[in-house]
Short mmCIF file of C-alpha atoms in Angstrom, two decimals:
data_model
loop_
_atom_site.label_atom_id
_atom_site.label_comp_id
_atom_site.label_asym_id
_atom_site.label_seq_id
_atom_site.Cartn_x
_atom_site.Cartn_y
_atom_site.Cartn_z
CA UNK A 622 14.65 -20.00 4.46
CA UNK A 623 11.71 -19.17 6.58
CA UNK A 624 11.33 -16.17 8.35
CA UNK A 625 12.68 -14.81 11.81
CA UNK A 626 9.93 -13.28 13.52
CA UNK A 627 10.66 -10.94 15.59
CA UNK A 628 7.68 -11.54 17.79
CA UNK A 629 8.75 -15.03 17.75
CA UNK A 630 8.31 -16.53 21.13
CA UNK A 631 11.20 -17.12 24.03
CA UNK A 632 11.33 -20.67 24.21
CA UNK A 633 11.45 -21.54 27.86
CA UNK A 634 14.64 -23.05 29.60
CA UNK A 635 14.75 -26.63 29.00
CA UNK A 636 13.40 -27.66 26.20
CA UNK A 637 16.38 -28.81 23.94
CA UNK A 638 16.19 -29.60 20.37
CA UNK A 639 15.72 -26.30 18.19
CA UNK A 640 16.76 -26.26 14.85
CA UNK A 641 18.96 -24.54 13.14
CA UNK A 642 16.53 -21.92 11.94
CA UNK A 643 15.06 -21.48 15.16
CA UNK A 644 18.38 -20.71 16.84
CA UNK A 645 19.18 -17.90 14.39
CA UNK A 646 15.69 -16.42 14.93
CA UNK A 647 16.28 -16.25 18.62
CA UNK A 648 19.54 -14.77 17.96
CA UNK A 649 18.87 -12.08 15.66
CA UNK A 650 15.91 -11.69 17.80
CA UNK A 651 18.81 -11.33 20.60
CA UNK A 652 21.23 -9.10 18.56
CA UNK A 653 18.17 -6.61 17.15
CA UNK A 654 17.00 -5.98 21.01
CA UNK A 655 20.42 -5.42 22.62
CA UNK A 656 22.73 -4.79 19.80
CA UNK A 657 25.50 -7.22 18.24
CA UNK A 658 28.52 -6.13 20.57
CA UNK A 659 26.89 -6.09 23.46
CA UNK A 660 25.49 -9.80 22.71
CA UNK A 661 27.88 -12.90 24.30
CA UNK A 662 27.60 -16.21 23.19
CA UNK A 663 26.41 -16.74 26.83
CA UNK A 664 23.85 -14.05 26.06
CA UNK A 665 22.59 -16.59 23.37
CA UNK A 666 22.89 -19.88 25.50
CA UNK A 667 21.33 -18.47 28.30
CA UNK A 668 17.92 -17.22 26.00
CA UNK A 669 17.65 -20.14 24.24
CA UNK A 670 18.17 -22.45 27.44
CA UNK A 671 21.05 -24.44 25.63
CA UNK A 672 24.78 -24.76 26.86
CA UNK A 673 27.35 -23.34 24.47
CA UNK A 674 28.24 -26.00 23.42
CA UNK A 675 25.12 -27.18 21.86
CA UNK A 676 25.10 -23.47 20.21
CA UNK A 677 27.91 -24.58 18.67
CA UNK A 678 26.91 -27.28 17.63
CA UNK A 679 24.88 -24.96 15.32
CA UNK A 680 27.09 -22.37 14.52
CA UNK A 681 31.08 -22.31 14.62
CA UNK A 682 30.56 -18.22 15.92
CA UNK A 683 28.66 -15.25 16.73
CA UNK A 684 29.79 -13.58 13.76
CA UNK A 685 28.77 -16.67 11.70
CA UNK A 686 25.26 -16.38 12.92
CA UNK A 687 25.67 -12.69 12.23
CA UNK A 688 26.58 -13.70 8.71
CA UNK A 689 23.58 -16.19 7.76
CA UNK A 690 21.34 -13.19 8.76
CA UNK A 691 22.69 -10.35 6.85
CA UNK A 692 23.34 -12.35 3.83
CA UNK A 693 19.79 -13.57 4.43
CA UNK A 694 18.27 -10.09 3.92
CA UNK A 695 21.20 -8.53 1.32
CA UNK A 696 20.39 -11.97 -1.05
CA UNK A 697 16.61 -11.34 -0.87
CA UNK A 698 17.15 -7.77 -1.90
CA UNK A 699 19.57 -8.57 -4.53
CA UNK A 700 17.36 -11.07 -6.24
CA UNK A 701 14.78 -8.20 -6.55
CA UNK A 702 16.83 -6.23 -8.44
CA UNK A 703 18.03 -9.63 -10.54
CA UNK A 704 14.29 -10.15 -10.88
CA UNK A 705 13.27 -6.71 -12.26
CA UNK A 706 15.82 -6.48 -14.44
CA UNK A 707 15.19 -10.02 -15.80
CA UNK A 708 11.72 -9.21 -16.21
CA UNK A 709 11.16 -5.21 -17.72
CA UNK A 710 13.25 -4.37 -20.34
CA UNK A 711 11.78 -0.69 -19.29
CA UNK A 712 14.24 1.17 -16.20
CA UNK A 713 11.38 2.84 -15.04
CA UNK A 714 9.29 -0.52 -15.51
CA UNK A 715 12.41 -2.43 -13.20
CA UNK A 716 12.41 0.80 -10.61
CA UNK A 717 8.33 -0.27 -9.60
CA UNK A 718 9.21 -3.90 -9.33
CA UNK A 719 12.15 -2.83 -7.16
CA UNK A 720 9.86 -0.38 -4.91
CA UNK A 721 6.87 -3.02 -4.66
CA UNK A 722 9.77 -6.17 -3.85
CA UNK A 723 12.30 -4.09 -1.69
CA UNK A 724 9.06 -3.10 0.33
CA UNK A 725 7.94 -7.13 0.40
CA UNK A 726 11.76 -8.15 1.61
CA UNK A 727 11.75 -5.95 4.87
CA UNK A 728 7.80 -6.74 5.76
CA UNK A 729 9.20 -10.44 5.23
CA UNK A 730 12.23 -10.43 6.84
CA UNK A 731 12.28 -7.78 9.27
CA UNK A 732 14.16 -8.98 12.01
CA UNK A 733 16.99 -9.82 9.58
CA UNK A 734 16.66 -6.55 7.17
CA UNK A 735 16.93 -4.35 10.73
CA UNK A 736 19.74 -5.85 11.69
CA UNK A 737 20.97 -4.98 8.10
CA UNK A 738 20.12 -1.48 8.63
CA UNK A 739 21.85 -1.27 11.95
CA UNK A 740 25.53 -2.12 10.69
CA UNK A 741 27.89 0.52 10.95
CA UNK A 742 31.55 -1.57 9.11
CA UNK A 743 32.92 -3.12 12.59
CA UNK A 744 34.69 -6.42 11.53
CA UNK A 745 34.96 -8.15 8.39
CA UNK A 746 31.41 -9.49 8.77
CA UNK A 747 29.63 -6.14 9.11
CA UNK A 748 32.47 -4.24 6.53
CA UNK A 749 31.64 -7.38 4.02
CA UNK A 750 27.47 -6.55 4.60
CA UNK A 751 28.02 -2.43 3.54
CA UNK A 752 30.52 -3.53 0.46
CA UNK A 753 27.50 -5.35 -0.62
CA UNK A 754 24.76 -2.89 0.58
CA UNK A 755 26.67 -0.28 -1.53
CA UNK A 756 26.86 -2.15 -4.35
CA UNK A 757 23.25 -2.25 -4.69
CA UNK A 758 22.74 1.31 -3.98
CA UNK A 759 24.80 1.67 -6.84
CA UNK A 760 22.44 -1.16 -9.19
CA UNK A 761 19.52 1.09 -8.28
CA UNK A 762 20.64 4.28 -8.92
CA UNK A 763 22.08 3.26 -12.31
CA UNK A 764 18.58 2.47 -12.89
CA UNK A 765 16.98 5.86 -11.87
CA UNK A 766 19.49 7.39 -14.31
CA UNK A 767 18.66 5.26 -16.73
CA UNK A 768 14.70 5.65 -15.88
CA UNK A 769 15.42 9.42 -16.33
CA UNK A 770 17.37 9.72 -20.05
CA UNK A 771 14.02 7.28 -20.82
CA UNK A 772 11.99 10.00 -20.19
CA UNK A 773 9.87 8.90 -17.38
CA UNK A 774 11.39 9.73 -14.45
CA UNK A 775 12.24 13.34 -13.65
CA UNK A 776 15.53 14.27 -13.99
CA UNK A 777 15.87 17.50 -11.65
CA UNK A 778 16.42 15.70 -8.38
CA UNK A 779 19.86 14.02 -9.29
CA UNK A 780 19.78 10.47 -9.19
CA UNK A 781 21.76 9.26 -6.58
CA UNK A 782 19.72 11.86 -3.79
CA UNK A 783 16.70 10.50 -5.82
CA UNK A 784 17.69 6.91 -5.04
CA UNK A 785 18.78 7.52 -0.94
CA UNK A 786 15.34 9.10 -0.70
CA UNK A 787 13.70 5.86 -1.93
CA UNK A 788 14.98 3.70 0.60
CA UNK A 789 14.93 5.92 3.10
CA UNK A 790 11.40 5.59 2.92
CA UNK A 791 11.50 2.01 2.79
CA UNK A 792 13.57 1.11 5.57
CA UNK A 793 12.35 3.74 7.66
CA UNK A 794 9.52 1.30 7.86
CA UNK A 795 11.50 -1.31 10.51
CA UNK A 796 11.08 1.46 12.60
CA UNK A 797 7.40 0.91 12.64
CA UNK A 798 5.95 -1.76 11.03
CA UNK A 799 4.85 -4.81 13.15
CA UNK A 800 3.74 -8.04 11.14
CA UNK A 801 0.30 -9.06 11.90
CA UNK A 802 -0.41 -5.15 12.89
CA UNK A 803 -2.73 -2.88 11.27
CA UNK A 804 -0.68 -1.73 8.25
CA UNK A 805 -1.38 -4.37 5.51
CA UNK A 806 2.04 -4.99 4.01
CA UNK A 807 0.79 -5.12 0.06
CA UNK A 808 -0.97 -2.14 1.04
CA UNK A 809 2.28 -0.21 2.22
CA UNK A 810 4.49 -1.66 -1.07
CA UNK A 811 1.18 -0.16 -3.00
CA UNK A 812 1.23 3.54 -0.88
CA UNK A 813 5.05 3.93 -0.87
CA UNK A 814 4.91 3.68 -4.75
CA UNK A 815 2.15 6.17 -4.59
CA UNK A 816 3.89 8.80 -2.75
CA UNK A 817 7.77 8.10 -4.27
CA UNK A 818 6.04 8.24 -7.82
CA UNK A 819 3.46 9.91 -7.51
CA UNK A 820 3.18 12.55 -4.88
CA UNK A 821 1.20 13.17 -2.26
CA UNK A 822 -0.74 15.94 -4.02
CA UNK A 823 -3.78 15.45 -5.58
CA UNK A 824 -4.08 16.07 -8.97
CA UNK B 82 22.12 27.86 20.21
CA UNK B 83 25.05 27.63 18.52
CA UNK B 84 25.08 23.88 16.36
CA UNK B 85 27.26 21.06 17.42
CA UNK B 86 29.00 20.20 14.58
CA UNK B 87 30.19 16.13 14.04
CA UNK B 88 33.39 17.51 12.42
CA UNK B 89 34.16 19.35 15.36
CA UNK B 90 37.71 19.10 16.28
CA UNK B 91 38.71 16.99 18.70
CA UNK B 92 40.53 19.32 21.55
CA UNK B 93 43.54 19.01 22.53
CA UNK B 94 44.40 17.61 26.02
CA UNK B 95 45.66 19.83 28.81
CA UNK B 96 44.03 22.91 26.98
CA UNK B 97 41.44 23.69 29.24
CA UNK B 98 38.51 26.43 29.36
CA UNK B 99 35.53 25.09 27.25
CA UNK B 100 32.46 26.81 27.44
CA UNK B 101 29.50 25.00 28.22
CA UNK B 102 28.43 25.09 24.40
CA UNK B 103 31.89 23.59 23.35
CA UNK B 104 32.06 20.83 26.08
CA UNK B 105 28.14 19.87 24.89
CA UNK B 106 28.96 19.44 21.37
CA UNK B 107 31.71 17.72 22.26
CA UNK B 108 30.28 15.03 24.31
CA UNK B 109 27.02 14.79 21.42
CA UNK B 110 29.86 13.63 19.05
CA UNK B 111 31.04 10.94 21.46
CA UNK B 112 27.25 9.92 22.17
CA UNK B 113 26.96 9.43 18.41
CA UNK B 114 30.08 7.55 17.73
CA UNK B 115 29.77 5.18 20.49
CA UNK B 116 26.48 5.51 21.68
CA UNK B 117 25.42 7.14 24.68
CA UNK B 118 24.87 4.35 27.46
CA UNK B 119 28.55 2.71 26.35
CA UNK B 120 29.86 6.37 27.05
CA UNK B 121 31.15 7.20 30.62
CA UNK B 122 31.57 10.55 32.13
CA UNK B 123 35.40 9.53 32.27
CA UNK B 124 35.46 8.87 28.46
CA UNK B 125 33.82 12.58 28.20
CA UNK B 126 36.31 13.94 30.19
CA UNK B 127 39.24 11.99 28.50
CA UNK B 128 38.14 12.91 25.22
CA UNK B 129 37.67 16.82 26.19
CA UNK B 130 41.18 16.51 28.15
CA UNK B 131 39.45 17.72 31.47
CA UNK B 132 38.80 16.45 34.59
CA UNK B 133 35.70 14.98 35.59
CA UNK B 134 35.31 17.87 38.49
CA UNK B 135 35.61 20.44 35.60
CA UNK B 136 33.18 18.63 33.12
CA UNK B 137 30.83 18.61 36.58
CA UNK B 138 31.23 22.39 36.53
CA UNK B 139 29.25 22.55 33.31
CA UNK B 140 26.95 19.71 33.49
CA UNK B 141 25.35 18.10 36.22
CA UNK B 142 25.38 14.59 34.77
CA UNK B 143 25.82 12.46 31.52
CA UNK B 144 21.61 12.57 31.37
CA UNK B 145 22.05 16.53 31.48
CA UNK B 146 23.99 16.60 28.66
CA UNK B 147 21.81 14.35 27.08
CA UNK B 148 18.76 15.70 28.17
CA UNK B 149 20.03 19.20 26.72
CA UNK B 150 21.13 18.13 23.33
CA UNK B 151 17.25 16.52 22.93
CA UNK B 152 15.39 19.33 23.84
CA UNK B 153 17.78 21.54 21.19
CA UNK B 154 16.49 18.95 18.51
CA UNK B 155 12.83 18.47 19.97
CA UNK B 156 12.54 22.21 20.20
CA UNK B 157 13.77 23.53 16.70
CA UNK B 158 11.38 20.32 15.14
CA UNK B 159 8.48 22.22 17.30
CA UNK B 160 9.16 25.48 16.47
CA UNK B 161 8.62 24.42 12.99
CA UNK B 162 5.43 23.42 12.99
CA UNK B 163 4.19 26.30 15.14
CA UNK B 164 5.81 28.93 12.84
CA UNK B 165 4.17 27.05 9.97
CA UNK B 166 0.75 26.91 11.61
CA UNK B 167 1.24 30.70 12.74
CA UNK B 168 2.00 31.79 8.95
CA UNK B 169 -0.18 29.45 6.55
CA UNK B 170 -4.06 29.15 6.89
CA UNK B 171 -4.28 25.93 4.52
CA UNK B 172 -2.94 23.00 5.81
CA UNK B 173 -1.61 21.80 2.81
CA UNK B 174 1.00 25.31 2.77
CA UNK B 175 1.46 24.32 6.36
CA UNK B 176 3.09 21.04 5.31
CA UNK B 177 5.07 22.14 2.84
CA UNK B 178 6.59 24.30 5.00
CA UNK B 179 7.01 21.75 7.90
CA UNK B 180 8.98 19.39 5.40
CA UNK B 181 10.87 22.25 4.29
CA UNK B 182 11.34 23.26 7.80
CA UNK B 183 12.27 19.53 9.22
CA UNK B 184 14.86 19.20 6.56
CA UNK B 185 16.62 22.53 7.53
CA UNK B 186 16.35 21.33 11.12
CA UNK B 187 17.76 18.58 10.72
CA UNK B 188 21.05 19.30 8.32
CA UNK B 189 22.14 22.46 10.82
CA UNK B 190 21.72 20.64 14.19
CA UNK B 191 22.52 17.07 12.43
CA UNK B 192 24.51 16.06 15.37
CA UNK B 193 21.67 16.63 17.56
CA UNK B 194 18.96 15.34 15.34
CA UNK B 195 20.79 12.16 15.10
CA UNK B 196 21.07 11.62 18.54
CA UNK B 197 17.15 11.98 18.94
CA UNK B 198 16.65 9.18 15.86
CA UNK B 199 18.68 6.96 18.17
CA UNK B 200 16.95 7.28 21.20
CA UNK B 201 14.73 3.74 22.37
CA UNK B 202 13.16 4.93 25.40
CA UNK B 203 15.93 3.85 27.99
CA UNK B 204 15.32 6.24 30.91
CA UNK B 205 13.73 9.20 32.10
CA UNK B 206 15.29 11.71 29.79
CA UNK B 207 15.03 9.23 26.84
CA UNK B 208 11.35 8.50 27.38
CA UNK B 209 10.34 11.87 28.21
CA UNK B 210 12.02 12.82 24.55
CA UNK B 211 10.00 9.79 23.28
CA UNK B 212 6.89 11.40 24.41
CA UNK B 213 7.76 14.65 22.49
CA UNK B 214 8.47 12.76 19.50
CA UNK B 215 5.35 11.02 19.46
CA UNK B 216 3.21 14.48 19.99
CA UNK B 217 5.21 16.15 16.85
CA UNK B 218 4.04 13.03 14.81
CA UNK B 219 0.66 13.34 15.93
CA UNK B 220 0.54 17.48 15.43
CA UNK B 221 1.46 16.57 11.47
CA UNK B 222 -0.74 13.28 11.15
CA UNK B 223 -3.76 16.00 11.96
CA UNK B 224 -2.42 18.46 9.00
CA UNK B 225 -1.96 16.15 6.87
CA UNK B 226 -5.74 14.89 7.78
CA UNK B 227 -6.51 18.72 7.27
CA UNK B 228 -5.22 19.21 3.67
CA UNK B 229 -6.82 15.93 2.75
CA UNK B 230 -10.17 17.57 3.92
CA UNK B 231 -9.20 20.13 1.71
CA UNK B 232 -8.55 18.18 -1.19
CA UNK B 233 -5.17 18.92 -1.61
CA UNK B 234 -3.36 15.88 -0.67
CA UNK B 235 -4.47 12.69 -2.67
CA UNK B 236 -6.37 10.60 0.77
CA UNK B 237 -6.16 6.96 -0.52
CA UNK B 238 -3.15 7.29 1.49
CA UNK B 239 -3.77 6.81 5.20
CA UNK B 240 -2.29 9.70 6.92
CA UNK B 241 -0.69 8.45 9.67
CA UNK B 242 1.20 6.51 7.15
CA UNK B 243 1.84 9.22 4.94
CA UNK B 244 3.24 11.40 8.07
CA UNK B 245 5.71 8.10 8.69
CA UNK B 246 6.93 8.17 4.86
CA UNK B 247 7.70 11.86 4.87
CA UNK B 248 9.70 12.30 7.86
CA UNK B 249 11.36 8.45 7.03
CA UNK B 250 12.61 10.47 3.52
CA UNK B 251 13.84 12.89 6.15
CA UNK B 252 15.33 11.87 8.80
CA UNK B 253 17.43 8.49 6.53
CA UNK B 254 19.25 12.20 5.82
CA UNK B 255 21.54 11.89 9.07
CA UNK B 256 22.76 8.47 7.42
CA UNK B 257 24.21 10.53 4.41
CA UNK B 258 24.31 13.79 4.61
CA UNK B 259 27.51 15.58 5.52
CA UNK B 260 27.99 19.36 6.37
CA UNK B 261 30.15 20.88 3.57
CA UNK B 262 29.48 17.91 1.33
CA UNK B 263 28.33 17.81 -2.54
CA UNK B 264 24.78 18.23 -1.34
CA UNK B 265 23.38 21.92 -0.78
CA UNK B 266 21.19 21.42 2.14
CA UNK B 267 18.53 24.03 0.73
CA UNK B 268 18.64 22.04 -2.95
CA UNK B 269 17.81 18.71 -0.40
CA UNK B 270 14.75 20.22 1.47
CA UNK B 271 13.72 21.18 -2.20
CA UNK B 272 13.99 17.68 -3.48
CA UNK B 273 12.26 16.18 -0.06
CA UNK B 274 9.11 18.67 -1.16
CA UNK B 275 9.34 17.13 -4.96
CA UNK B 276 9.68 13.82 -4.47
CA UNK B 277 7.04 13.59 -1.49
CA UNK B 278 4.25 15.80 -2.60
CA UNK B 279 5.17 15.89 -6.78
CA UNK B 280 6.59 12.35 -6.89
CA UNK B 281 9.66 11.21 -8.93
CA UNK B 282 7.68 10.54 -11.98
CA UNK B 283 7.63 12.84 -15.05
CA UNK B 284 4.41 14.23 -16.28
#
């Protein structure tokens, strides 16, 4: 699916006929500015300049739109860890490709990967989102371990901690990062494997 | 001052005479858990079983409170960095320490610290705490810029960037890390310092 911008411009009141896509964009948009709970349906309607009943024509719920969105970001990041693990038969090999395409998903699909970030298990739709989130924290840090009885990645920061302070670096970058801003996003991918593998000290 | 703690118990109704340090802790949990602007000075009250005339006795308003618990975050963070650049010469010792520092910070006034991460710039108190925030980055950016000079740390790392990915490995600590839990918060601070300057990798 294409991606949500989160710069993506309010269309003005009046002109009908978005598509699907574009109505979760604005609503994500929505949700990531004021926060999911505090968002009504008439929140939505009024934004987009459609009645609610042309939003549903698009959606059966808030919480389905909510859905698309955060299965839209958790699939992208699982299929980099299916990816990497297809590809390297090496964990510490797999652990790179998951740094560099982890880093790729949330440059790509910010709006949708913050609103990831931001969900704290209200509902079944959120609790459903951090089942899933957990079990790839888990994938991952099954492959630091493994990545550290191979030898190649240390093994005195334990790898769970080792794996928490990975993606905190990562997602720390919604914070931040701003597509089309000066930060190149290949670059970042490139300097967060630098400093999570290699240190900031020279050598 | 003493640390609000996010396991603090919740008191008892009727049992009055809080100190001020008690009824501030108090309402930081409540900010946390629900957020501050869906918090009213009755649900402080409620929750700390007094009435809203003796929660005025301590605090002047809801911003006070907030205002308060910022400034005990934004001024430990500061006092780190100026102990750091009163003790080390090199800049490279002086972040070291800082990261060090931060991470201590941050694990005994966690309740506070968290608070800060979650502020957007939504009023006075919230942009004035903004404003700090953004000085503290830009104090670190210019030691890290320093101990480049020096050769120290690797500089094919912008560091502005390399400021953001440190204190992102920090701060994603408030999403984890619980007092009393399996972590040791000095062993954490040690494993921030190896992963960020050493990196994960074996050598």
């Amino acid at each position: 699916m294409s991606q949500p911008r989160s710069d993506a411009p309010a269309p003005r009141r009046g002109r009908p006929g978005y598509d699907r896509e574009q109505v979760l964009a604005v609503a994500v948009k929505v949700f990531n500015e004021q926060g999911y709970d505090a968002t009504s349906v008439a929140d939505l309607s009024a934004t987009l300049g459609l009645t609610k009943s042309a939003l549903y024509h698009h959606f059966d719920s808030k919480s389905a739109i909510l859905e698309l969105a955060l299965n839209d970001a958790l699939d992208a990041l699982e299929a980099v860890v299916d990816d990497a693990t297809a590809r390297h038969p090496l964990a510490s090999d797999r652990l790179r490709s998951i740094i560099r395409g982890a880093v790729r998903v949330l440059t790509e699909k910010l709006p949708s990967v913050t609103l990831l970030l931001r969900v704290r298990g209200n509902g079944d739709v959120e609790t459903a989102a951090l089942v899933r989130r957990r079990a790839f924290d888990q994938r991952v840090t099954a492959i630091v371990s493994e990545a550290q009885a191979e030898g190649l990645i240390r093994d005195d920061v334990d790898a769970a901690v080792a794996t928490r302070l990975i993606f905190g670096m990562i997602n720390s970058v919604v914070e931040w990062y701003r597509p089309g801003g000066p930060v190149d996003p290949d670059e970042l991918g490139e300097d967060i494997l630098r400093v999570s593998l290699d240190g900031l000290q020279s050598r």
